[in-house]
Amino acid sequence: MSPTSVLFASLRRGGRLFSHLLCFHHPRFLSTQVDYPLTHPIYTIWAANTSLGKTLVSAGLSISFLSSAPQRKFVYFKPVQTGFPQDSDSRFVYKKFSEFVSLHRPERSVLASNHVLRASASASGELLNRNCGSGIVNLGWREKNLLGNAGGLGASELVCKTLYAWREALSPHLVAEKEGARVDDVELLEMLGSCLGNGSETWVQKGGKNVDMMCVVETAGGVASPGPSGSLQCDLFRPFRLPAILVGDGKLGGISATISAYETLKLRGYDVVAIVFEDHGLLNEAPLLSYLRDRVPVLVLPPVPQEMSNNLMEWFYQSQDIFNYLQEIMCLASRERLERFHYMTKKAREIFWWPFTQHKLVSEEQVTMIDSRCGENFAVHKVKNADSIVQQFDACASWWTQGPDASLQIELARDMGYATSRYGHVMFPENVYEPVLECAEILLEGVGKGWASRAYFSDNGSTAIEIALKMALRKFLFDHKVLLENSNGNGADRYIDLKVLALRGSYHGDTLGAMEAQAPSPYTGFYQQPWYTGRGHFLDPPKVSLCRNVWTLCLPKNIQPDKANVEDLSFRSRDDIFDKKRDVSSLADVYSSYISQELSENLDPRGFMSIAALIIEPVIQGAGGMEMIDPLFQRILTKECQSRKIPVIFDEVFTGFWRLGRESAAELLSCQPDIACYAKLMTGGVIPLAVTLASEAVFEAFFGDSKLKALLHGHSYTAHALGCTAAVKSMKWFKDCKSNSNLTCDGRLLKELWDENLVRQISLLPAVGRVVVLGTLCAMELQAEGSNAGYASLYAANLIQKLRGDGIYMRPLGNVIYVMCGPCTSPQVCSNILENIYTRLKDLSEAKTESLAQTNLV
């Protein structure tokens, strides 16, 4: 029997176990709102495995913290508890603290309480000794006790809370299913977030030091133990990214288990502040400290006595020095974290030179301090009434690069770590390695299918364009027999003045050659590029947008509207804009005639065409203001150029990989280029990588006996293994229905992500001039005139700040605002964001109407 047969036979025999394994999954956070204070230490207590003493550490911290000074508050949360009510970690902390205080009789009083908020009906019935129905019950049970000297000064408080409990002592995902009391990730995280906020009303801070209160969140089992839904807890609690205390294993084999747990947390972006474990006489701390290189303190607790005499009170007493040191580490790290946040916000303005930013217009309050990212959301530091971490949706997709949800982000971190360990960096010319080969194959079978045969890698979109221009110019000269066989290729023997054909409003990057291939714009002005001449013939394109609830075509002056039927200028739906039936319309003839005339004007007296390449952004011009170009016009333009042997370049740096709802925007145009450039979403946006795809005919123009005929362009990190690994994972993830639920059944199209009715309502608002919505993009141009319009406009600045305050991080293009999600973003999240934007735009419209009315009165 083959190894594979043995494997499947074992799976059949263990089918029940295998079915449980299948239920483990990555979390999908649809609407979790992260908002917690930084005014006091908040930590998550993790463990390398179950039964290592997390709750002992929590109890020890509560005793240490509340015994150190008067008027303190310690809050303990246990989000997931099984085996309840016989096992209750929150009650253990409550009881052990109470016993310790009763034994040592402090002068000051402590109000201690233990709460159970929700539990399965089975667990609730066990606790209350009655039938509690089914599902999850809002239990609201509590016990409390006033400890110490009731008349003493400086009362402190201990609050212990179990958020969700189940009766049987099984893994949470099993018992939740068994007791018919499932809790999804969003519900659990919302409950925890509410508790962190409501239970954290800080007592008066002293001397600016946030040490009057401490909060710990204790997980269940090990770092990678599943939660109630099956999500691993290290993934489940990742949106909060609370600083971590790791309870390690001091037993035989514990070094490996502790390092594995530590690496699991670090891989997901957690900050591990300290490792603590029980002493088993094996000196596990020595190799741990060596491995950690003293970056993380390792604390060793006394052995827990086998005989539970004195109810562990003697052990807690002996352990106080360790717990005192641990809580000092935690308080210090918390203070340093907050101080660093404030320092970063201030220092950034002093030493950074931000791109596309006028520093004179950026105050310190406008600097966003991003602590972390989880999927599509930033966790940012905010100072309102107090310091806090709040969530903001990255609505500009960090300059259009982002696509990963929280699940893909974890996968990318793992795979890129593997690639770093396996390859580091290796040079590419004349070499092959697995990630780059797989990446090229996926590209050619995906976005390049049916036309491309070669993949030329580079580092960013602008460089990919430079390469594409070199390819196109050579192909043009090759096809038009301009290349001389006796040319030595050194550039000194021949010069030809060639131009590109491009559309006004396009943007192809900031390198000098790419800028020459675009029409005059704010990006190419004298302030930016004094060398700019614009080596191209630039056409004014027809544009389409949703205006006042109607998809409307706007023709430029050079294209005469009287030659087109009125019905050609508006559409019942967006789909009609892309209908191939338009190819036989009167407007198609108008376009064809106009394009032929423009091309003919670029023939010299000998009949030689000086236009050597066409370069366009398919369907949407991004940096030019999120303009939708009529796909019929671009399709006819492409075919007209190809019929004249003018190579066609599609700049898909922005539009590629599902950004516009298709894997390639070329599918929307129903035509294929000769050369195309991709970047941004290709790697999921986690690392720079770009590629220029070309047809075999383009490649052959560089094929020959002399190296001087080769394409002499590249950079040190061409086709780096990390980028190719990330690209492979991302491209597969986006086009797999199992990982991307937004794909239609045939896997060729994204479902509609933006609520159509809401989009149409937005288009009707007086403050909105036009709307463009396609794929992951929804853009709105604010109605503005004069200096309030255009790229330099600050008209949207106030609106943007309000939306950021609403938890939506946006960055405008002048008076154009846009929101961009990822290919995997839930439509519900998109609707929530759009509703918020609609409310703000409605307020703006009402204010604008009122202002206009007052002006008319005057």
PDB file of N, CA, C and O in Angstrom, residues 447 578 652 655-669 743-744 746-750 774-776:
ATOM      1  N   VAL A 447      -3.725  36.720 -15.387  1.00  0.00           N
ATOM      2  CA  VAL A 447      -3.921  38.014 -16.062  1.00  0.00           C
ATOM      3  C   VAL A 447      -3.343  38.026 -17.470  1.00  0.00           C
ATOM      4  O   VAL A 447      -3.768  38.819 -18.318  1.00  0.00           O
ATOM      5  N   PHE A 578     -20.484  48.423 -20.573  1.00  0.00           N
ATOM      6  CA  PHE A 578     -19.502  47.438 -21.015  1.00  0.00           C
ATOM      7  C   PHE A 578     -20.062  46.462 -22.048  1.00  0.00           C
ATOM      8  O   PHE A 578     -19.358  45.534 -22.462  1.00  0.00           O
ATOM      9  N   GLU A 652      -1.760  48.290 -15.638  1.00  0.00           N
ATOM     10  CA  GLU A 652      -2.684  47.705 -14.670  1.00  0.00           C
ATOM     11  C   GLU A 652      -2.096  47.694 -13.261  1.00  0.00           C
ATOM     12  O   GLU A 652      -2.493  46.884 -12.422  1.00  0.00           O
ATOM     13  N   THR A 655      -5.221  48.881 -11.610  1.00  0.00           N
ATOM     14  CA  THR A 655      -6.480  48.221 -11.949  1.00  0.00           C
ATOM     15  C   THR A 655      -6.426  46.700 -11.886  1.00  0.00           C
ATOM     16  O   THR A 655      -7.464  46.046 -11.897  1.00  0.00           O
ATOM     17  N   GLY A 656      -5.236  46.113 -11.812  1.00  0.00           N
ATOM     18  CA  GLY A 656      -5.117  44.665 -11.886  1.00  0.00           C
ATOM     19  C   GLY A 656      -5.467  43.938 -10.602  1.00  0.00           C
ATOM     20  O   GLY A 656      -5.552  44.519  -9.521  1.00  0.00           O
ATOM     21  N   PHE A 657      -5.661  42.626 -10.736  1.00  0.00           N
ATOM     22  CA  PHE A 657      -5.917  41.713  -9.626  1.00  0.00           C
ATOM     23  C   PHE A 657      -7.169  42.084  -8.833  1.00  0.00           C
ATOM     24  O   PHE A 657      -7.109  42.357  -7.652  1.00  0.00           O
ATOM     25  N   TRP A 658      -8.280  42.133  -9.529  1.00  0.00           N
ATOM     26  CA  TRP A 658      -9.613  42.252  -8.941  1.00  0.00           C
ATOM     27  C   TRP A 658      -9.945  43.638  -8.418  1.00  0.00           C
ATOM     28  O   TRP A 658     -11.023  43.837  -7.851  1.00  0.00           O
ATOM     29  N   ARG A 659      -9.058  44.612  -8.633  1.00  0.00           N
ATOM     30  CA  ARG A 659      -9.363  45.950  -8.128  1.00  0.00           C
ATOM     31  C   ARG A 659     -10.660  46.483  -8.727  1.00  0.00           C
ATOM     32  O   ARG A 659     -11.447  47.170  -8.056  1.00  0.00           O
ATOM     33  N   LEU A 660     -10.914  46.159  -9.998  1.00  0.00           N
ATOM     34  CA  LEU A 660     -12.126  46.630 -10.661  1.00  0.00           C
ATOM     35  C   LEU A 660     -13.165  45.514 -10.819  1.00  0.00           C
ATOM     36  O   LEU A 660     -14.086  45.628 -11.624  1.00  0.00           O
ATOM     37  N   GLY A 661     -13.005  44.445 -10.032  1.00  0.00           N
ATOM     38  CA  GLY A 661     -14.003  43.374 -10.048  1.00  0.00           C
ATOM     39  C   GLY A 661     -13.651  42.204 -10.930  1.00  0.00           C
ATOM     40  O   GLY A 661     -14.310  41.167 -10.882  1.00  0.00           O
ATOM     41  N   ARG A 662     -12.629  42.362 -11.755  1.00  0.00           N
ATOM     42  CA  ARG A 662     -12.117  41.279 -12.594  1.00  0.00           C
ATOM     43  C   ARG A 662     -10.639  41.087 -12.280  1.00  0.00           C
ATOM     44  O   ARG A 662      -9.961  42.021 -11.859  1.00  0.00           O
ATOM     45  N   GLU A 663     -10.131  39.878 -12.565  1.00  0.00           N
ATOM     46  CA  GLU A 663      -8.708  39.653 -12.299  1.00  0.00           C
ATOM     47  C   GLU A 663      -7.858  40.627 -13.094  1.00  0.00           C
ATOM     48  O   GLU A 663      -6.861  41.148 -12.593  1.00  0.00           O
ATOM     49  N   SER A 664      -8.260  40.888 -14.318  1.00  0.00           N
ATOM     50  CA  SER A 664      -7.586  41.888 -15.150  1.00  0.00           C
ATOM     51  C   SER A 664      -8.624  42.826 -15.728  1.00  0.00           C
ATOM     52  O   SER A 664      -9.697  42.394 -16.169  1.00  0.00           O
ATOM     53  N   ALA A 665      -8.314  44.121 -15.729  1.00  0.00           N
ATOM     54  CA  ALA A 665      -9.242  45.097 -16.316  1.00  0.00           C
ATOM     55  C   ALA A 665      -9.363  44.904 -17.820  1.00  0.00           C
ATOM     56  O   ALA A 665     -10.319  45.395 -18.438  1.00  0.00           O
ATOM     57  N   ALA A 666      -8.420  44.195 -18.432  1.00  0.00           N
ATOM     58  CA  ALA A 666      -8.511  43.905 -19.862  1.00  0.00           C
ATOM     59  C   ALA A 666      -9.782  43.127 -20.169  1.00  0.00           C
ATOM     60  O   ALA A 666     -10.348  43.247 -21.270  1.00  0.00           O
ATOM     61  N   GLU A 667     -10.247  42.329 -19.204  1.00  0.00           N
ATOM     62  CA  GLU A 667     -11.489  41.578 -19.406  1.00  0.00           C
ATOM     63  C   GLU A 667     -12.673  42.522 -19.560  1.00  0.00           C
ATOM     64  O   GLU A 667     -13.631  42.215 -20.276  1.00  0.00           O
ATOM     65  N   LEU A 668     -12.632  43.659 -18.874  1.00  0.00           N
ATOM     66  CA  LEU A 668     -13.710  44.635 -19.007  1.00  0.00           C
ATOM     67  C   LEU A 668     -13.701  45.303 -20.372  1.00  0.00           C
ATOM     68  O   LEU A 668     -14.754  45.695 -20.882  1.00  0.00           O
ATOM     69  N   LEU A 669     -12.514  45.433 -20.961  1.00  0.00           N
ATOM     70  CA  LEU A 669     -12.408  46.048 -22.286  1.00  0.00           C
ATOM     71  C   LEU A 669     -12.659  45.046 -23.406  1.00  0.00           C
ATOM     72  O   LEU A 669     -12.869  45.437 -24.549  1.00  0.00           O
ATOM     73  N   LEU A 743     -16.358  35.977  -4.708  1.00  0.00           N
ATOM     74  CA  LEU A 743     -16.342  35.552  -6.110  1.00  0.00           C
ATOM     75  C   LEU A 743     -17.705  34.973  -6.505  1.00  0.00           C
ATOM     76  O   LEU A 743     -18.377  34.324  -5.700  1.00  0.00           O
ATOM     77  N   THR A 744     -18.088  35.210  -7.743  1.00  0.00           N
ATOM     78  CA  THR A 744     -19.295  34.578  -8.273  1.00  0.00           C
ATOM     79  C   THR A 744     -19.029  33.092  -8.488  1.00  0.00           C
ATOM     80  O   THR A 744     -17.899  32.625  -8.380  1.00  0.00           O
ATOM     81  N   ASP A 746     -18.767  31.191 -11.016  1.00  0.00           N
ATOM     82  CA  ASP A 746     -17.791  30.785 -12.025  1.00  0.00           C
ATOM     83  C   ASP A 746     -16.379  31.251 -11.690  1.00  0.00           C
ATOM     84  O   ASP A 746     -15.417  30.907 -12.390  1.00  0.00           O
ATOM     85  N   GLY A 747     -16.219  32.035 -10.614  1.00  0.00           N
ATOM     86  CA  GLY A 747     -14.906  32.475 -10.173  1.00  0.00           C
ATOM     87  C   GLY A 747     -14.252  33.521 -11.041  1.00  0.00           C
ATOM     88  O   GLY A 747     -13.064  33.818 -10.893  1.00  0.00           O
ATOM     89  N   ARG A 748     -15.026  34.153 -11.926  1.00  0.00           N
ATOM     90  CA  ARG A 748     -14.431  35.117 -12.855  1.00  0.00           C
ATOM     91  C   ARG A 748     -14.745  36.566 -12.503  1.00  0.00           C
ATOM     92  O   ARG A 748     -14.189  37.488 -13.105  1.00  0.00           O
ATOM     93  N   LEU A 749     -15.615  36.766 -11.520  1.00  0.00           N
ATOM     94  CA  LEU A 749     -16.102  38.116 -11.247  1.00  0.00           C
ATOM     95  C   LEU A 749     -16.376  38.267  -9.758  1.00  0.00           C
ATOM     96  O   LEU A 749     -16.795  37.315  -9.097  1.00  0.00           O
ATOM     97  N   LEU A 750     -16.106  39.473  -9.236  1.00  0.00           N
ATOM     98  CA  LEU A 750     -16.488  39.758  -7.858  1.00  0.00           C
ATOM     99  C   LEU A 750     -17.967  40.116  -7.805  1.00  0.00           C
ATOM    100  O   LEU A 750     -18.492  40.797  -8.689  1.00  0.00           O
ATOM    101  N   LEU A 774     -17.037  50.663  -9.088  1.00  0.00           N
ATOM    102  CA  LEU A 774     -16.680  49.488  -9.883  1.00  0.00           C
ATOM    103  C   LEU A 774     -15.749  48.609  -9.062  1.00  0.00           C
ATOM    104  O   LEU A 774     -14.722  49.082  -8.561  1.00  0.00           O
ATOM    105  N   GLY A 775     -16.106  47.349  -8.909  1.00  0.00           N
ATOM    106  CA  GLY A 775     -15.253  46.425  -8.170  1.00  0.00           C
ATOM    107  C   GLY A 775     -15.070  46.861  -6.732  1.00  0.00           C
ATOM    108  O   GLY A 775     -16.031  47.018  -5.981  1.00  0.00           O
ATOM    109  N   THR A 776     -13.826  47.071  -6.336  1.00  0.00           N
ATOM    110  CA  THR A 776     -13.517  47.457  -4.959  1.00  0.00           C
ATOM    111  C   THR A 776     -13.491  48.965  -4.763  1.00  0.00           C
ATOM    112  O   THR A 776     -13.176  49.432  -3.667  1.00  0.00           O
TER     113      THR A 776
END
